[in-house]
Short mmCIF file of C-alpha atoms and ligand atoms in Angstrom, two decimals:
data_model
loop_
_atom_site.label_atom_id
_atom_site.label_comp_id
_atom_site.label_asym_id
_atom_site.label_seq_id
_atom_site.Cartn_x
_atom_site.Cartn_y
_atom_site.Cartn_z
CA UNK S 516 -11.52 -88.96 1.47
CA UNK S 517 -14.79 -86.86 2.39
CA UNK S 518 -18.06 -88.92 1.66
CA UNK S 519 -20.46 -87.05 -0.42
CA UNK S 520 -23.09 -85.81 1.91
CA UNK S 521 -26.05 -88.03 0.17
CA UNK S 522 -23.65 -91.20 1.38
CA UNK S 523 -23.48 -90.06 5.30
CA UNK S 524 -27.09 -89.44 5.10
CA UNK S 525 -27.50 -92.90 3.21
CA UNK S 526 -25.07 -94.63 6.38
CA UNK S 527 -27.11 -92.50 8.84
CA UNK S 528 -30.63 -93.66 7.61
CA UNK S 529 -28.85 -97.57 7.49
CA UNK S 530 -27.95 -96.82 11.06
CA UNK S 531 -31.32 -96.01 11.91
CA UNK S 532 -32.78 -98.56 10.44
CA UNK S 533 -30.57 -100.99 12.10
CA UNK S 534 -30.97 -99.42 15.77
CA UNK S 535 -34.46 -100.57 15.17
CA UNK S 536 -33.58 -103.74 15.21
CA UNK S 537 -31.25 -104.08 17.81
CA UNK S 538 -28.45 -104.14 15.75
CA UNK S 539 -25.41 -101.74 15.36
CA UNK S 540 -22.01 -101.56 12.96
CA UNK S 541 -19.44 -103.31 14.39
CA UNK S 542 -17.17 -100.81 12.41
CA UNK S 543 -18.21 -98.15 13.84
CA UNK S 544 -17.20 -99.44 17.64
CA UNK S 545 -14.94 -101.62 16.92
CA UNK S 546 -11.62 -99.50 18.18
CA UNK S 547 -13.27 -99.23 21.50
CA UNK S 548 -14.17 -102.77 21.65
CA UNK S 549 -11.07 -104.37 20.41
CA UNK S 550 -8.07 -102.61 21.95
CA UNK S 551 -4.55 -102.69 21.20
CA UNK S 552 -3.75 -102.92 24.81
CA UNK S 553 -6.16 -102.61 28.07
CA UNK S 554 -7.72 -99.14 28.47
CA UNK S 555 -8.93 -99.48 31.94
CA UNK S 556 -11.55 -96.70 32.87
CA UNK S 557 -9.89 -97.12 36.62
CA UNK S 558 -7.69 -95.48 38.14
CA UNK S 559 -4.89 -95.58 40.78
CA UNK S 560 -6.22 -94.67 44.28
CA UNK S 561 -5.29 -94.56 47.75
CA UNK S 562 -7.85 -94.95 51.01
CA UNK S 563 -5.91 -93.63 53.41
CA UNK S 564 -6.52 -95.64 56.70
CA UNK S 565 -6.52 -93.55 59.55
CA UNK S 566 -9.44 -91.60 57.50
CA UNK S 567 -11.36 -94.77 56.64
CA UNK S 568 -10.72 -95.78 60.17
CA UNK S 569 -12.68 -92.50 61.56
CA UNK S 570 -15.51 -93.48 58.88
CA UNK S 571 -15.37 -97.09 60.08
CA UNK S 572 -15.90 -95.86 63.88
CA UNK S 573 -18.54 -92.98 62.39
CA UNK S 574 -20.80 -96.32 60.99
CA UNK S 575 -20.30 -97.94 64.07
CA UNK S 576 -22.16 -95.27 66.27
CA UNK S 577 -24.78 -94.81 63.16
CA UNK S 578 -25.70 -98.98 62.39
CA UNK S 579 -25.00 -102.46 64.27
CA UNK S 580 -23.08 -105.62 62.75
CA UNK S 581 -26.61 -107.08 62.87
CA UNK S 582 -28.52 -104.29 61.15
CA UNK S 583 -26.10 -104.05 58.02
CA UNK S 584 -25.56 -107.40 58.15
CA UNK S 585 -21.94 -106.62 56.88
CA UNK S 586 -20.96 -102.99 58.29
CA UNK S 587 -18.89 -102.29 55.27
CA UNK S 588 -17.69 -99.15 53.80
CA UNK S 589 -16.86 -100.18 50.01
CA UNK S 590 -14.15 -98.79 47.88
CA UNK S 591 -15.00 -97.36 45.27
CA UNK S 592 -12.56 -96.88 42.34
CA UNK S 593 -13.14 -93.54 41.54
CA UNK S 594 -12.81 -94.21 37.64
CA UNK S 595 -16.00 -96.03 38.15
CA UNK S 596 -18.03 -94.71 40.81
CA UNK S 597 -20.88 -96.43 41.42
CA UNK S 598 -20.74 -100.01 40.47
CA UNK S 599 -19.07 -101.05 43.99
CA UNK S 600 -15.73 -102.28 42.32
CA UNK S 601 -12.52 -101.38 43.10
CA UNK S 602 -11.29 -102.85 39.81
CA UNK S 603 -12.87 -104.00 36.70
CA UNK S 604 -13.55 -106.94 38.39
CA UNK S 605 -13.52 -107.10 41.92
CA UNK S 606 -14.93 -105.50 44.89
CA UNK S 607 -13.11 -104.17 48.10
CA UNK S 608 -14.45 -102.63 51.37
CA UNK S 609 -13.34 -102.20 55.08
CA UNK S 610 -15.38 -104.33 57.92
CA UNK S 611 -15.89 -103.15 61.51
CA UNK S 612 -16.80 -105.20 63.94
CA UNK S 613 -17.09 -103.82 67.18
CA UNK S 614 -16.31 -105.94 71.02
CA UNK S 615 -19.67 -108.26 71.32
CA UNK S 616 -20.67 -108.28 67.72
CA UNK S 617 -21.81 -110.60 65.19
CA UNK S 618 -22.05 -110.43 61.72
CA UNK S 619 -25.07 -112.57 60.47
CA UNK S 620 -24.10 -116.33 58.79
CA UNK S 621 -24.84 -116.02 55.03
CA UNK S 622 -23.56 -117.86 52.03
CA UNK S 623 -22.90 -116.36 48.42
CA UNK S 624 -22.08 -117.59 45.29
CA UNK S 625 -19.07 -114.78 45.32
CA UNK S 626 -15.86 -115.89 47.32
CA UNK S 627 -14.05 -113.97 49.33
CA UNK S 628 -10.44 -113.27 51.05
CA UNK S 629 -10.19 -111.19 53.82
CA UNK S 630 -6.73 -109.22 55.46
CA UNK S 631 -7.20 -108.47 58.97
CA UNK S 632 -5.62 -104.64 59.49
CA UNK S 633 -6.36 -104.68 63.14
CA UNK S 634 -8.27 -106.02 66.38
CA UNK S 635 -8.75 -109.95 67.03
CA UNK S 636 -12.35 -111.44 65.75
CA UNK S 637 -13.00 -114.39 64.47
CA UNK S 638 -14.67 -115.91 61.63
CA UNK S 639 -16.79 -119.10 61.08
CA UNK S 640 -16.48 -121.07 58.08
CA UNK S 641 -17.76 -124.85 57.60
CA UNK S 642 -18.24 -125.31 60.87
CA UNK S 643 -14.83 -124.15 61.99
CA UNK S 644 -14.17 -120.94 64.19
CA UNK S 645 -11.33 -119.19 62.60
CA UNK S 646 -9.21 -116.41 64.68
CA UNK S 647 -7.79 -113.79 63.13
CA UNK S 648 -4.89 -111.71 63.92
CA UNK S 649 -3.26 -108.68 62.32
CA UNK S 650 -1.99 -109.65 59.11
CA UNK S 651 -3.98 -112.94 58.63
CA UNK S 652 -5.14 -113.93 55.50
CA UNK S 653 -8.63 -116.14 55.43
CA UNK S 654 -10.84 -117.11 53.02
CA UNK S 655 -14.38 -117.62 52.74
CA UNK S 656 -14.84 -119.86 49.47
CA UNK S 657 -17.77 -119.79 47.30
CA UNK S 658 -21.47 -121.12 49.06
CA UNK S 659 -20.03 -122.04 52.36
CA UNK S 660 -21.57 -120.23 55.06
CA UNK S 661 -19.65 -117.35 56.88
CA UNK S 662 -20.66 -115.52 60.84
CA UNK S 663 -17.93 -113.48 62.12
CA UNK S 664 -17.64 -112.04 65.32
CA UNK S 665 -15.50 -110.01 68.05
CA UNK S 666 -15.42 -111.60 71.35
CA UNK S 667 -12.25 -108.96 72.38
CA UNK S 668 -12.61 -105.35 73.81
CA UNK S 669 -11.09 -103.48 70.87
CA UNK S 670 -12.58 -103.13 67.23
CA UNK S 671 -11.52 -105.69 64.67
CA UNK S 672 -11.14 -104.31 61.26
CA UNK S 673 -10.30 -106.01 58.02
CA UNK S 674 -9.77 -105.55 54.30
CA UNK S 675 -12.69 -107.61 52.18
CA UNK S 676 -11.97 -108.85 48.49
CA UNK S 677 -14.98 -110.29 46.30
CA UNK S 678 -15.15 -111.76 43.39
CA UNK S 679 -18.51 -110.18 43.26
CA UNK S 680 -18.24 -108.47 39.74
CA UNK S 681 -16.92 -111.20 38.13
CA UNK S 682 -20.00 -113.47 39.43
CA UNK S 683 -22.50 -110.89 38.03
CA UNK S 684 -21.08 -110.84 35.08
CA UNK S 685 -21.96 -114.45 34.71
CA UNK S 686 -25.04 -113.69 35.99
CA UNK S 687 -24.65 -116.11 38.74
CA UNK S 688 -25.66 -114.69 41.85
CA UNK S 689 -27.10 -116.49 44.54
CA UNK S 690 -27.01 -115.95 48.36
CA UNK S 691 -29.19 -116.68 51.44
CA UNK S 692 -28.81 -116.46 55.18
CA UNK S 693 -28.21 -119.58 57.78
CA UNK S 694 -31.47 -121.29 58.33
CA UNK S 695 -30.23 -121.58 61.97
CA UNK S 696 -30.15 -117.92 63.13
CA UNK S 697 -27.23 -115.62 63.40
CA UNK S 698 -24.69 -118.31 64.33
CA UNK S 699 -23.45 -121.41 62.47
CA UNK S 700 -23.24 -124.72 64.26
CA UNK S 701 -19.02 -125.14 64.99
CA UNK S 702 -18.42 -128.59 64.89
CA UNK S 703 -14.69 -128.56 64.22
CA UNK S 704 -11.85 -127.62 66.45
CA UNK S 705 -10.45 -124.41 65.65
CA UNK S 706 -7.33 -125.41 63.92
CA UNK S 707 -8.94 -128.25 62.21
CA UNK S 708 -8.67 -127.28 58.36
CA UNK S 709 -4.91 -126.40 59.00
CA UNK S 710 -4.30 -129.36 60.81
CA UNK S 711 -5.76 -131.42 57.94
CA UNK S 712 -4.66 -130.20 55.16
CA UNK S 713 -1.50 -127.52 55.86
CA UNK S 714 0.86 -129.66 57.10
CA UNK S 715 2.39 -130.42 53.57
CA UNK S 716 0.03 -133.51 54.20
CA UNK S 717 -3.36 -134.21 53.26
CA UNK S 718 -6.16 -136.88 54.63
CA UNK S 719 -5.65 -140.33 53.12
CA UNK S 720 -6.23 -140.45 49.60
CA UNK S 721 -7.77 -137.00 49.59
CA UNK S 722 -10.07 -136.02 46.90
CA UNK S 723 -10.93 -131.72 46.76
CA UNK S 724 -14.95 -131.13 46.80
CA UNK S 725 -13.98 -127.65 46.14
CA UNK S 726 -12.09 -125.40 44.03
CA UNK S 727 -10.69 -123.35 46.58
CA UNK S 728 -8.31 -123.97 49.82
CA UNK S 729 -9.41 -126.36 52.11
CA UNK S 730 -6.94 -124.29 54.69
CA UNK S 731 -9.20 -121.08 55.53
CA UNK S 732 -6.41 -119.48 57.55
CA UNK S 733 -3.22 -117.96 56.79
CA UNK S 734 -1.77 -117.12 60.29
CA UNK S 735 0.89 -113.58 59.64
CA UNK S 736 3.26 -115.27 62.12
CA UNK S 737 4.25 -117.88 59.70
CA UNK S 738 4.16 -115.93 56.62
CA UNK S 739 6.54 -113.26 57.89
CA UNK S 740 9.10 -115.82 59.23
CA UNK S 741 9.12 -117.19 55.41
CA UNK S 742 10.00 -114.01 54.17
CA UNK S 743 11.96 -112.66 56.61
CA UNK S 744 14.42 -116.23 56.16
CA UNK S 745 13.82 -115.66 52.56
CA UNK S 746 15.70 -111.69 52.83
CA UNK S 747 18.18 -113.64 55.32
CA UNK S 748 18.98 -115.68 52.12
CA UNK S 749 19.04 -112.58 49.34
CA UNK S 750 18.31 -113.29 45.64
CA UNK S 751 15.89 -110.01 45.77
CA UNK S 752 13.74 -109.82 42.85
CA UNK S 753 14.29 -106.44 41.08
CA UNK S 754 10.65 -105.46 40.64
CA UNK S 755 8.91 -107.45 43.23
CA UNK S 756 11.52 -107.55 46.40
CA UNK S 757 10.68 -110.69 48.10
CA UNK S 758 7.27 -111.89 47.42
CA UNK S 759 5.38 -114.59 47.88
CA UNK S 760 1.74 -115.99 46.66
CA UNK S 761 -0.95 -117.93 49.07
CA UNK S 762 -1.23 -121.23 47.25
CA UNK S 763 -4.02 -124.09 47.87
CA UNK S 764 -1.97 -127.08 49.24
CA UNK S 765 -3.82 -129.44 47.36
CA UNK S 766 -3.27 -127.97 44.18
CA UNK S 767 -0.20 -125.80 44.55
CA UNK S 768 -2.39 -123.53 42.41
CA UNK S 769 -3.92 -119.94 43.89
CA UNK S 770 -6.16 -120.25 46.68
CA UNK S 771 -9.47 -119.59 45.35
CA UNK S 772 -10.02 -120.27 41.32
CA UNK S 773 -10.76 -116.34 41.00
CA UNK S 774 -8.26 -114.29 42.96
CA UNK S 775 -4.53 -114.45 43.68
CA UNK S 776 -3.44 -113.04 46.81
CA UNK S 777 0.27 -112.15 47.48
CA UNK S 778 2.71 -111.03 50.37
CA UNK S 779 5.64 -109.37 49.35
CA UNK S 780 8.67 -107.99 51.72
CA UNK S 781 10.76 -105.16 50.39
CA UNK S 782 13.73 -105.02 51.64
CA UNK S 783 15.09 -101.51 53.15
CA UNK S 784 16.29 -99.17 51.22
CA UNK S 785 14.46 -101.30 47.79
CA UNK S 786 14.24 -98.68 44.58
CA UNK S 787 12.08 -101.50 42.42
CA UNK S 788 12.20 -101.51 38.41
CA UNK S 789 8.87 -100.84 36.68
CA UNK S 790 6.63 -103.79 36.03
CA UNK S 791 2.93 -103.78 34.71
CA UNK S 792 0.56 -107.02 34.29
CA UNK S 793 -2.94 -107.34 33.62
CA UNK S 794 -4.53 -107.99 36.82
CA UNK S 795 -5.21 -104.84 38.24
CA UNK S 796 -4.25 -105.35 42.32
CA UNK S 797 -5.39 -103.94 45.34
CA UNK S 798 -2.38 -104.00 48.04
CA UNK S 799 -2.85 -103.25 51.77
CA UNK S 800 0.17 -101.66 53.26
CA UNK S 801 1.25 -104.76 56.42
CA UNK S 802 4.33 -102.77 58.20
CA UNK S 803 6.37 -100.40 57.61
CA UNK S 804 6.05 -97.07 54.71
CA UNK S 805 6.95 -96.40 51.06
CA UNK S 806 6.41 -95.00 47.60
CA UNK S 807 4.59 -96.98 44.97
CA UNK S 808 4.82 -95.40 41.52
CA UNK S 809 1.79 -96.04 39.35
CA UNK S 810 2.02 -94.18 35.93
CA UNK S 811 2.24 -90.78 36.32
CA UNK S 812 0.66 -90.98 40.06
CA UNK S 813 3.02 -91.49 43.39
CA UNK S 814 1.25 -92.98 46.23
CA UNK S 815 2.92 -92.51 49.56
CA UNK S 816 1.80 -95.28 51.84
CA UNK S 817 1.70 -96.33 55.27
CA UNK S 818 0.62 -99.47 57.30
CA UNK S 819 -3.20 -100.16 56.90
CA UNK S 820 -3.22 -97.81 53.93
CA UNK S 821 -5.17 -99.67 50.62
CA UNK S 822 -4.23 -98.39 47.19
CA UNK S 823 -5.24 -100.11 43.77
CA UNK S 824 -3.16 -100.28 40.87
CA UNK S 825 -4.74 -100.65 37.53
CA UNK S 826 -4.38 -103.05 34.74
CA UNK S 827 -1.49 -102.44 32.57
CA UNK S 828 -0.29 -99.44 34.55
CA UNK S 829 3.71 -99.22 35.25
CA UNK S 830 4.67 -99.90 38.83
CA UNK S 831 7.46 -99.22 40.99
CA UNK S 832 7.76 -99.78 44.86
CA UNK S 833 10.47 -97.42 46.93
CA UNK S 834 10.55 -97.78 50.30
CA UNK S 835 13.44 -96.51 53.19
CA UNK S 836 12.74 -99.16 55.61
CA UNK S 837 12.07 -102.64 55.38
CA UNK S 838 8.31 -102.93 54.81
CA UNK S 839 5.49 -105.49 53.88
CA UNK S 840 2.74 -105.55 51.03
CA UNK S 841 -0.38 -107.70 50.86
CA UNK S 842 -1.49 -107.51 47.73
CA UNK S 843 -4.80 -110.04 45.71
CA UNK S 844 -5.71 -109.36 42.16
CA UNK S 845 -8.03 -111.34 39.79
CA UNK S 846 -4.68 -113.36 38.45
CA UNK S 847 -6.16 -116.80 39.20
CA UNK S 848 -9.06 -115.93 36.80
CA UNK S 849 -7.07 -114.22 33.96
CA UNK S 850 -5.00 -117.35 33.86
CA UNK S 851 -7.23 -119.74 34.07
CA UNK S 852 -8.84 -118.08 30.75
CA UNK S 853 -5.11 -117.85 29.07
CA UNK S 854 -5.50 -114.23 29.22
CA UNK S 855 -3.06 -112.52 31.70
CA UNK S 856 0.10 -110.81 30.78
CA UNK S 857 3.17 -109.53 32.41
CA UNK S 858 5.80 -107.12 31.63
CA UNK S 859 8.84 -105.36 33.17
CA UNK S 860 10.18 -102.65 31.80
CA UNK S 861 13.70 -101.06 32.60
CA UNK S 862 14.69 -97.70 32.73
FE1 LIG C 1308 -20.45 -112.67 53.07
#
């Protein structure tokens, strides 16, 4: 029915006078605010990696490890330019660090999970040099203090998640640099955490001081064995192929209280059925090439590729030859808040 025009000017004037007062109708936002399902302002995207590797090499030339602190190119979501986020809520960029580097020791309140795409560095975290290999998964948990470095002759370059926009929406930034210069003090073996605590054993009477992983390092070596005896076996999932999440081995839960991180073999000649969830995921192409279908988009991929899929959106993974995903989302969070949901869908 078509208000009289002195009641739209009698609602305007009420609007008005509440703007004034730093108030606003809910009624009048409230389809935008309260959704019947997500309406995520991302979108799917894919950084193509031999073009983000010629950037990568571009930075090198132009700023040192030392200078940027973190030489980082970040990846943007191009729904949401701007705001360094790759999703809603978490951020993504590519590292270089170049033979005889070092990347400063700092500490953040944000955590964050790194996939090494190439080159052999290392990383420091409490107290504990960490190598990394192609493929590794590592994590640098919340406040501890992180250096990396390169000690080979070729680049190292590796895929960065942060929770980053999920601390500052809390509002609870901190960070600060090593009081000790550019180096932590190593006083642990390298080995040490895995040793302790991923042996399907921990110390005596263990008791976590933190909500992550105590086991910073997820060699590839051992990850692809598990799923390459898990194809041996069959039982493929239909969506998924063979896939497998990091877990903390004191908790069995994910590996950082934030973000899930996954590794996920499809086996050759795998036509997946569509599946959405929640957590929008950023996946990082390990070996070989496929198709992922995300909505109405088809993202061709190949090894070191990074694509993001958005919240909600249907996805399907082709691929002709056997081939491996890494994949992290904000899962761990959603969950944790009872919020996350899943769906497959058939065609
Ligand atoms: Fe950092």
């Amino acid at each position: 029915m078509e208000l009289a025009h002195e009641d739209k000017t009698g609602r305007q004037a009420f609007y008005e006078k509440l703007d004034g007062v730093h108030t606003a109708p809910l009624w009048a936002v409230m389809s935008q605010l309260v959704t019947p399902e997500p309406r995520s302002r991302c979108v799917p995207h894919k950084w193509d990696y031999a073009g983000m590797r010629a950037l990568l090499m571009e930075a090198g030339g132009l700023i040192t490890a030392k200078e940027a602190e973190r030489r980082v190119l970040v990846l943007e979501n191009p729904g949401i330019r701007g705001l360094s986020q790759v999703t809603q809520s978490l951020y993504a960029g590519l590292q270089l660090i170049l033979p005889g580097e070092v990347a400063p020791s700092h500490r953040h309140a944000a955590a964050a999970l790194r996939l090494i795409i190439e080159g052999s560095g290392y990383t420091a975290v409490n107290g504990e040099r960490i190598p990394m290999a192609p493929g590794d998964f590592i994590l640098t948990p919340s406040w501890m203090f992180h250096d990396h470095g390169n000690l080979s002759d070729d680049p190292v370059v590796w895929l960065d998640g942060l929770d980053v926009p999920i601390v500052n929406l809390f509002d609870a930034s901190f960070a600060e640099g090593y009081p000790g210069g550019d180096v932590q003090h190593v006083d642990r073996l390298a080995g040490d955490a895995r040793a302790r605590y991923g042996a399907n054993m921990v110390p005596l009477e263990y008791e976590p001081d933190s909500k992550s992983s105590p086991v910073f390092h997820y060699p590839y070596a051992r990850v692809r064995e598990a799923l390459l005896q898990i194809e041996s076996a069959g039982m493929c999932d239909a969506s998924h192929g063979f896939k497998l999440q990091y877990a903390n081995p004191v908790t069995g839960g994910y590996p950082m209280p934030t973000m899930a991180a996954y590794m996920q073999l499809l086996p050759a000649g795998f036509c997946g059925q569509p599946y959405r969830s929640t957590d929008a995921t950023v996946y990082c192409a390990r070996e070989g090439k496929g198709t992922t279908f995300v909505g109405n988009e088809r993202i061709e991929w190949s090894v070191g590729d990074v694509f993001v899929v958005p919240s909600w959106a249907t996805t399907s993974h082709q691929v002709g030859e056997r081939s491996v995903l890494f994949s992290f989302s904000d899962r761990a969070a959603q969950k944790a808040l009872g919020v996350w949901r899943e769906e497959r869908l058939n065609d």
